[in-house]
């Protein structure tokens, strides 16, 4: 059995000649004009969009994409207005690629143009990690979806949606549940739970992402206060977003590679639905936490796990950072990186807090793949906001030793 995975392939167009660049720019400008025209006229059916875009000098691949996309803007995306930077969308019939190892850039794309015999080939710089999927497109082992072409200040980028089959994860009688806690101080904390015992925990520092987000907020606010040119603001924003995307990709890859070292791994994640609405850690912390894409990181872990044939489950996120993994009763976080279980009959006294949370996450999955409901016996969590999960600022760990403390984490 196999299931289908969707992935977006990325490529940068090799700097085109002046003539080709002018034709690409004319195509993009005409597409945006047609898009705004159809949207402003409130076209909400494919037929209505077709009547508006037919006179425009566009290739049929772009017109067909508009007929599908415009009706969704209001009905699906609830759009009230459009910005001016929409990418050029093309249906899958524009996915005409070729490869030759005799060329400096092996892959080329036939850029569609209006009229007969006007298309032209242009070389692509592809993401090396996606090379096998580009070959799958050529051999039709992967199915092409939509294409999107966007111009940045100094380059053109092509995004191609591809669907391809992967092996469906097989169920095991003896799975190893691996919980991942997503936070800010520790970007990802992973812990495998085998026979209720934590095994080989892993931590990925969040200092790089935290620094980038702080720098982005400060830089963009300074540029806006100086009335900097719009292209300059957009350029800096794209720089930080690309850097954060790189952080997310590397961290999610580390998480899946960590899971693969165990037999019959099952990744367990928290259900973070409506996390933004539930956070209340003060104005300063709320801004920081709301800016961090918890679900985005989880999504990339799930995508990579699916590609690797690893099953992913989601569990109830309540109290995972405030509950002792061993006795399942509420404790407290004495310091940000230190969890304390106050119950004398529990063999845990102090434990690394993020690893404790990850162990709790792993422990809440059950063999039937359902989220285990959990309610605390009583809510004795602190009222001073010191328990806003693991996504809070890092403080120094306690020097006091204890019988169950794993190596303390610090940036």
Coordinates of C-alpha atoms in Angstrom, one line a residue, residues 47-410:
X47 CA -17.3 31.0 -16.8
X48 CA -17.4 34.6 -15.5
X49 CA -13.6 34.7 -15.1
X50 CA -13.2 33.3 -18.6
X51 CA -15.3 36.1 -20.1
X52 CA -13.0 38.7 -18.4
X53 CA -9.6 37.2 -19.1
X54 CA -10.1 36.0 -22.6
X55 CA -9.1 39.3 -24.2
X56 CA -5.8 39.4 -22.3
X57 CA -2.6 38.4 -24.2
X58 CA -1.8 35.4 -22.0
X59 CA -1.0 31.8 -22.7
X60 CA -3.8 29.3 -22.1
X61 CA -2.0 27.8 -19.1
X62 CA -2.2 31.2 -17.3
X63 CA -5.9 31.8 -18.3
X64 CA -6.9 28.3 -17.1
X65 CA -5.1 28.9 -13.7
X66 CA -7.0 32.2 -13.3
X67 CA -10.3 30.5 -14.0
X68 CA -9.6 28.1 -11.2
X69 CA -8.0 30.5 -8.7
X70 CA -10.2 33.7 -8.9
X71 CA -13.4 32.0 -7.7
X72 CA -11.6 30.7 -4.6
X73 CA -10.3 34.1 -3.5
X74 CA -13.5 35.1 -1.8
X75 CA -15.2 31.7 -1.3
X76 CA -12.2 29.9 0.2
X77 CA -9.7 32.5 1.2
X78 CA -12.2 35.3 2.2
X79 CA -10.1 37.9 0.4
X80 CA -11.4 41.4 0.5
X81 CA -8.5 43.0 -1.6
X82 CA -5.4 41.9 -3.5
X83 CA -1.9 43.0 -3.1
X84 CA 0.2 43.8 -6.2
X85 CA 2.8 41.0 -5.8
X86 CA 0.9 37.9 -6.8
X87 CA 3.0 35.3 -8.5
X88 CA 2.2 34.1 -12.0
X89 CA 0.1 30.9 -11.7
X90 CA 0.1 28.2 -14.4
X91 CA -1.7 25.0 -14.7
X92 CA 0.3 21.7 -14.9
X93 CA 0.3 21.8 -18.8
X94 CA 3.1 24.4 -18.4
X95 CA 5.3 21.8 -16.7
X96 CA 7.5 21.1 -19.7
X97 CA 11.0 20.2 -18.5
X98 CA 14.1 18.7 -20.1
X99 CA 17.4 17.4 -18.7
X100 CA 20.9 16.8 -20.2
X101 CA 24.1 16.2 -18.3
X102 CA 26.0 17.9 -21.1
X103 CA 24.6 21.3 -20.1
X104 CA 26.1 23.5 -17.4
X105 CA 22.6 23.6 -15.8
X106 CA 21.1 20.2 -16.5
X107 CA 17.4 21.0 -16.1
X108 CA 15.6 23.5 -18.3
X109 CA 12.0 24.8 -18.4
X110 CA 10.0 25.8 -21.4
X111 CA 8.5 29.2 -20.4
X112 CA 5.0 29.6 -21.9
X113 CA 4.2 32.7 -23.9
X114 CA 1.0 33.8 -25.7
X115 CA 0.8 32.8 -29.4
X116 CA 2.0 29.9 -31.4
X117 CA 5.8 29.1 -31.5
X118 CA 6.7 31.8 -29.0
X119 CA 7.7 29.6 -26.0
X120 CA 11.4 29.6 -25.0
X121 CA 13.7 27.4 -22.9
X122 CA 15.4 28.7 -19.8
X123 CA 17.9 26.9 -17.5
X124 CA 17.1 26.2 -13.9
X125 CA 19.2 26.1 -10.7
X126 CA 17.4 23.5 -8.7
X127 CA 17.6 22.6 -5.0
X128 CA 20.1 19.7 -4.9
X129 CA 18.1 18.0 -2.2
X130 CA 15.2 17.8 -4.5
X131 CA 17.0 16.4 -7.6
X132 CA 15.5 13.0 -7.4
X133 CA 12.0 14.5 -7.5
X134 CA 12.8 16.6 -10.5
X135 CA 13.8 13.3 -12.3
X136 CA 10.5 11.8 -11.1
X137 CA 8.7 14.6 -12.9
X138 CA 10.5 13.8 -16.1
X139 CA 9.8 10.1 -15.8
X140 CA 6.2 10.9 -14.7
X141 CA 6.7 8.9 -11.5
X142 CA 5.5 12.2 -9.8
X143 CA 2.4 14.1 -10.8
X144 CA 2.7 17.8 -11.5
X145 CA 0.2 20.3 -10.0
X146 CA 0.3 24.1 -10.2
X147 CA 3.4 26.1 -11.2
X148 CA 4.1 29.6 -9.7
X149 CA 6.6 32.0 -11.1
X150 CA 7.6 35.0 -9.0
X151 CA 10.1 37.8 -9.6
X152 CA 12.2 39.1 -6.7
X153 CA 14.5 42.1 -7.0
X154 CA 17.4 40.3 -8.5
X155 CA 16.0 36.9 -9.5
X156 CA 13.1 34.8 -10.8
X157 CA 11.9 31.8 -8.8
X158 CA 9.8 28.9 -10.0
X159 CA 7.8 26.7 -7.6
X160 CA 6.3 23.4 -8.9
X161 CA 3.8 21.4 -6.9
X162 CA 4.4 17.7 -7.2
X163 CA 2.5 14.7 -5.9
X164 CA 4.4 11.4 -5.5
X165 CA 3.7 8.0 -3.8
X166 CA 5.4 6.9 -0.6
X167 CA 5.0 3.7 1.3
X168 CA 2.3 3.7 3.9
X169 CA 3.6 3.3 7.4
X170 CA 3.1 -0.2 8.8
X171 CA 1.7 -0.8 12.2
X172 CA 3.9 -2.7 14.7
X173 CA 3.1 -4.7 17.8
X174 CA 6.0 -3.1 19.6
X175 CA 6.2 0.6 18.5
X176 CA 8.6 3.1 19.9
X177 CA 6.7 6.3 20.6
X178 CA 8.8 9.5 20.2
X179 CA 7.5 12.7 21.6
X180 CA 8.6 16.1 20.2
X181 CA 8.0 19.3 22.2
X182 CA 8.2 22.4 20.1
X183 CA 9.3 25.6 22.0
X184 CA 11.3 28.7 21.8
X185 CA 14.3 28.2 24.1
X186 CA 14.6 24.7 22.9
X187 CA 13.3 24.7 19.3
X188 CA 12.7 21.0 19.4
X189 CA 13.1 18.5 22.2
X190 CA 12.7 14.8 21.4
X191 CA 12.4 11.9 23.7
X192 CA 11.7 8.2 22.9
X193 CA 9.7 6.3 25.4
X194 CA 10.3 2.6 25.5
X195 CA 8.4 0.6 28.3
X196 CA 7.7 4.0 30.0
X197 CA 11.4 4.8 30.2
X198 CA 12.9 7.9 28.4
X199 CA 15.6 6.9 25.9
X200 CA 18.4 9.0 24.3
X201 CA 16.8 12.5 24.4
X202 CA 17.7 15.1 21.8
X203 CA 17.5 18.9 21.9
X204 CA 17.8 21.5 19.2
X205 CA 18.7 25.0 20.3
X206 CA 16.2 27.8 19.5
X207 CA 18.8 30.6 19.9
X208 CA 19.3 31.0 16.1
X209 CA 15.6 31.3 15.4
X210 CA 15.1 33.6 18.4
X211 CA 17.9 35.9 17.3
X212 CA 16.6 36.1 13.7
X213 CA 13.1 37.0 14.8
X214 CA 14.3 39.6 17.2
X215 CA 16.6 41.1 14.6
X216 CA 13.8 41.0 12.0
X217 CA 11.3 42.8 14.2
X218 CA 13.9 45.5 15.1
X219 CA 15.2 46.0 11.6
X220 CA 11.8 46.2 9.9
X221 CA 10.5 48.6 12.5
X222 CA 13.6 50.8 12.0
X223 CA 13.2 50.8 8.2
X224 CA 9.6 51.7 8.4
X225 CA 10.2 54.5 10.8
X226 CA 12.7 55.9 8.3
X227 CA 10.2 55.6 5.4
X228 CA 12.6 53.3 3.5
X229 CA 11.8 52.3 0.0
X230 CA 9.2 49.5 -0.2
X231 CA 11.7 47.2 -2.1
X232 CA 14.2 47.6 0.7
X233 CA 11.7 46.6 3.4
X234 CA 10.6 43.6 1.2
X235 CA 14.2 42.6 0.6
X236 CA 15.0 42.5 4.3
X237 CA 11.7 40.7 5.1
X238 CA 12.5 38.0 2.5
X239 CA 16.0 37.6 3.9
X240 CA 14.7 36.8 7.4
X241 CA 11.9 34.6 6.2
X242 CA 14.4 32.6 4.1
X243 CA 16.7 32.2 7.1
X244 CA 13.9 31.1 9.3
X245 CA 12.7 28.6 6.7
X246 CA 16.3 27.2 6.7
X247 CA 16.1 26.8 10.5
X248 CA 12.8 25.0 10.3
X249 CA 14.0 22.7 7.5
X250 CA 17.2 21.7 9.3
X251 CA 15.4 21.2 12.7
X252 CA 12.6 19.1 11.2
X253 CA 15.2 17.0 9.3
X254 CA 17.1 16.4 12.6
X255 CA 13.9 15.3 14.3
X256 CA 13.1 12.7 11.7
X257 CA 16.7 11.4 11.6
X258 CA 16.5 11.1 15.4
X259 CA 13.3 9.0 15.2
X260 CA 14.8 6.8 12.5
X261 CA 17.4 5.4 14.9
X262 CA 14.7 3.5 16.9
X263 CA 12.9 0.4 15.9
X264 CA 9.3 0.8 14.7
X265 CA 9.2 4.6 15.4
X266 CA 5.9 6.5 15.8
X267 CA 6.3 10.3 16.1
X268 CA 3.9 12.0 18.6
X269 CA 3.2 15.7 18.4
X270 CA 0.9 18.1 20.4
X271 CA -2.3 19.2 18.8
X272 CA -1.6 23.0 18.7
X273 CA -5.0 24.0 17.3
X274 CA -5.9 27.5 18.5
X275 CA -2.6 27.9 20.4
X276 CA -2.4 31.6 19.6
X277 CA -5.8 32.1 21.2
X278 CA -4.8 30.2 24.3
X279 CA -1.5 31.9 25.0
X280 CA -1.5 34.5 27.8
X281 CA 2.0 35.1 29.0
X282 CA 2.0 38.9 29.0
X283 CA 2.2 41.4 26.2
X284 CA 5.9 41.0 25.5
X285 CA 5.9 37.2 25.5
X286 CA 2.7 37.0 23.5
X287 CA 4.2 39.0 20.7
X288 CA 7.3 36.7 20.7
X289 CA 5.3 33.5 20.8
X290 CA 2.6 34.5 18.3
X291 CA 5.4 35.4 15.8
X292 CA 6.8 31.9 16.0
X293 CA 5.3 29.3 13.6
X294 CA 4.8 26.3 15.9
X295 CA 2.4 24.6 13.5
X296 CA 4.8 25.2 10.6
X297 CA 7.6 23.4 12.3
X298 CA 5.3 20.5 13.2
X299 CA 4.0 20.4 9.7
X300 CA 7.5 20.0 8.3
X301 CA 8.3 17.2 10.8
X302 CA 5.1 15.4 9.6
X303 CA 5.9 15.9 6.0
X304 CA 9.4 14.5 6.3
X305 CA 8.1 11.7 8.6
X306 CA 5.6 10.7 5.9
X307 CA 8.3 10.6 3.3
X308 CA 10.3 8.3 5.5
X309 CA 7.4 6.0 6.2
X310 CA 7.0 7.0 9.9
X311 CA 3.5 7.2 11.4
X312 CA 2.6 10.5 13.1
X313 CA 0.0 11.0 15.8
X314 CA -1.3 14.0 17.6
X315 CA -2.3 14.2 21.3
X316 CA -4.0 16.5 23.7
X317 CA -1.5 19.3 24.6
X318 CA -2.9 20.2 28.0
X319 CA -0.4 20.2 30.9
X320 CA 2.4 18.3 29.0
X321 CA 5.0 20.7 30.5
X322 CA 3.6 20.7 34.0
X323 CA 3.0 17.0 34.5
X324 CA 5.5 14.4 35.8
X325 CA 6.1 11.8 33.1
X326 CA 6.6 9.1 35.7
X327 CA 3.6 9.5 38.0
X328 CA 1.3 11.6 35.8
X329 CA 0.7 14.2 38.5
X330 CA 1.2 17.9 38.4
X331 CA 4.5 19.3 39.5
X332 CA 6.1 22.7 38.9
X333 CA 8.9 24.3 36.9
X334 CA 11.3 25.5 39.5
X335 CA 13.4 27.1 36.7
X336 CA 12.7 27.3 33.0
X337 CA 14.8 24.3 32.2
X338 CA 14.0 22.3 35.4
X339 CA 10.9 20.4 36.3
X340 CA 10.3 19.4 39.9
X341 CA 8.0 16.6 41.0
X342 CA 6.9 17.3 44.7
X343 CA 5.4 13.9 45.4
X344 CA 7.4 11.8 47.8
X345 CA 6.2 8.5 46.4
X346 CA 7.5 9.3 42.9
X347 CA 11.1 8.3 42.0
X348 CA 11.5 11.5 40.1
X349 CA 12.6 14.5 42.0
X350 CA 14.0 16.9 39.4
X351 CA 14.2 16.5 35.6
X352 CA 15.1 18.5 32.5
X353 CA 11.8 20.3 31.9
X354 CA 11.7 20.1 28.1
X355 CA 12.6 16.4 28.0
X356 CA 9.9 15.7 30.7
X357 CA 7.4 17.4 28.4
X358 CA 8.6 15.4 25.4
X359 CA 8.3 12.2 27.4
X360 CA 4.7 13.2 28.4
X361 CA 3.8 13.7 24.8
X362 CA 5.2 10.3 23.8
X363 CA 3.3 8.7 26.7
X364 CA -0.1 10.0 25.7
X365 CA -0.3 8.1 22.5
X366 CA -2.0 4.8 22.6
X367 CA -1.7 1.6 20.4
X368 CA -4.8 2.5 18.5
X369 CA -3.5 5.8 17.3
X370 CA -6.0 7.9 19.3
X371 CA -5.3 10.9 21.5
X372 CA -5.5 9.9 25.1
X373 CA -7.8 12.3 27.1
X374 CA -6.2 13.6 30.2
X375 CA -7.5 15.7 33.1
X376 CA -5.3 16.7 36.1
X377 CA -6.5 15.7 39.6
X378 CA -6.2 19.3 40.6
X379 CA -4.8 22.5 39.0
X380 CA -2.0 23.5 41.3
X381 CA 0.0 25.2 38.5
X382 CA 1.6 28.5 39.3
X383 CA -0.5 31.7 38.7
X384 CA 2.4 34.0 37.8
X385 CA 2.7 32.9 34.2
X386 CA 5.9 31.0 34.9
X387 CA 4.4 27.8 33.4
X388 CA 3.7 29.1 29.8
X389 CA 4.8 25.8 28.4
X390 CA 8.3 25.4 27.2
X391 CA 8.2 28.4 24.8
X392 CA 9.5 31.0 27.3
X393 CA 12.7 32.8 27.8
X394 CA 15.6 30.7 28.9
X395 CA 16.9 31.1 32.5
X396 CA 19.9 29.5 34.1
X397 CA 19.4 26.0 35.4
X398 CA 19.7 25.1 39.1
X399 CA 23.1 23.9 40.3
X400 CA 21.4 21.6 42.8
X401 CA 21.9 17.9 41.7
X402 CA 19.2 15.3 41.9
X403 CA 18.8 11.6 41.2
X404 CA 16.8 11.9 38.0
X405 CA 18.2 15.1 36.3
X406 CA 19.4 14.5 32.7
X407 CA 22.1 16.8 31.4
X408 CA 20.8 20.4 31.7
X409 CA 20.1 22.2 28.4
X410 CA 21.4 25.7 27.7

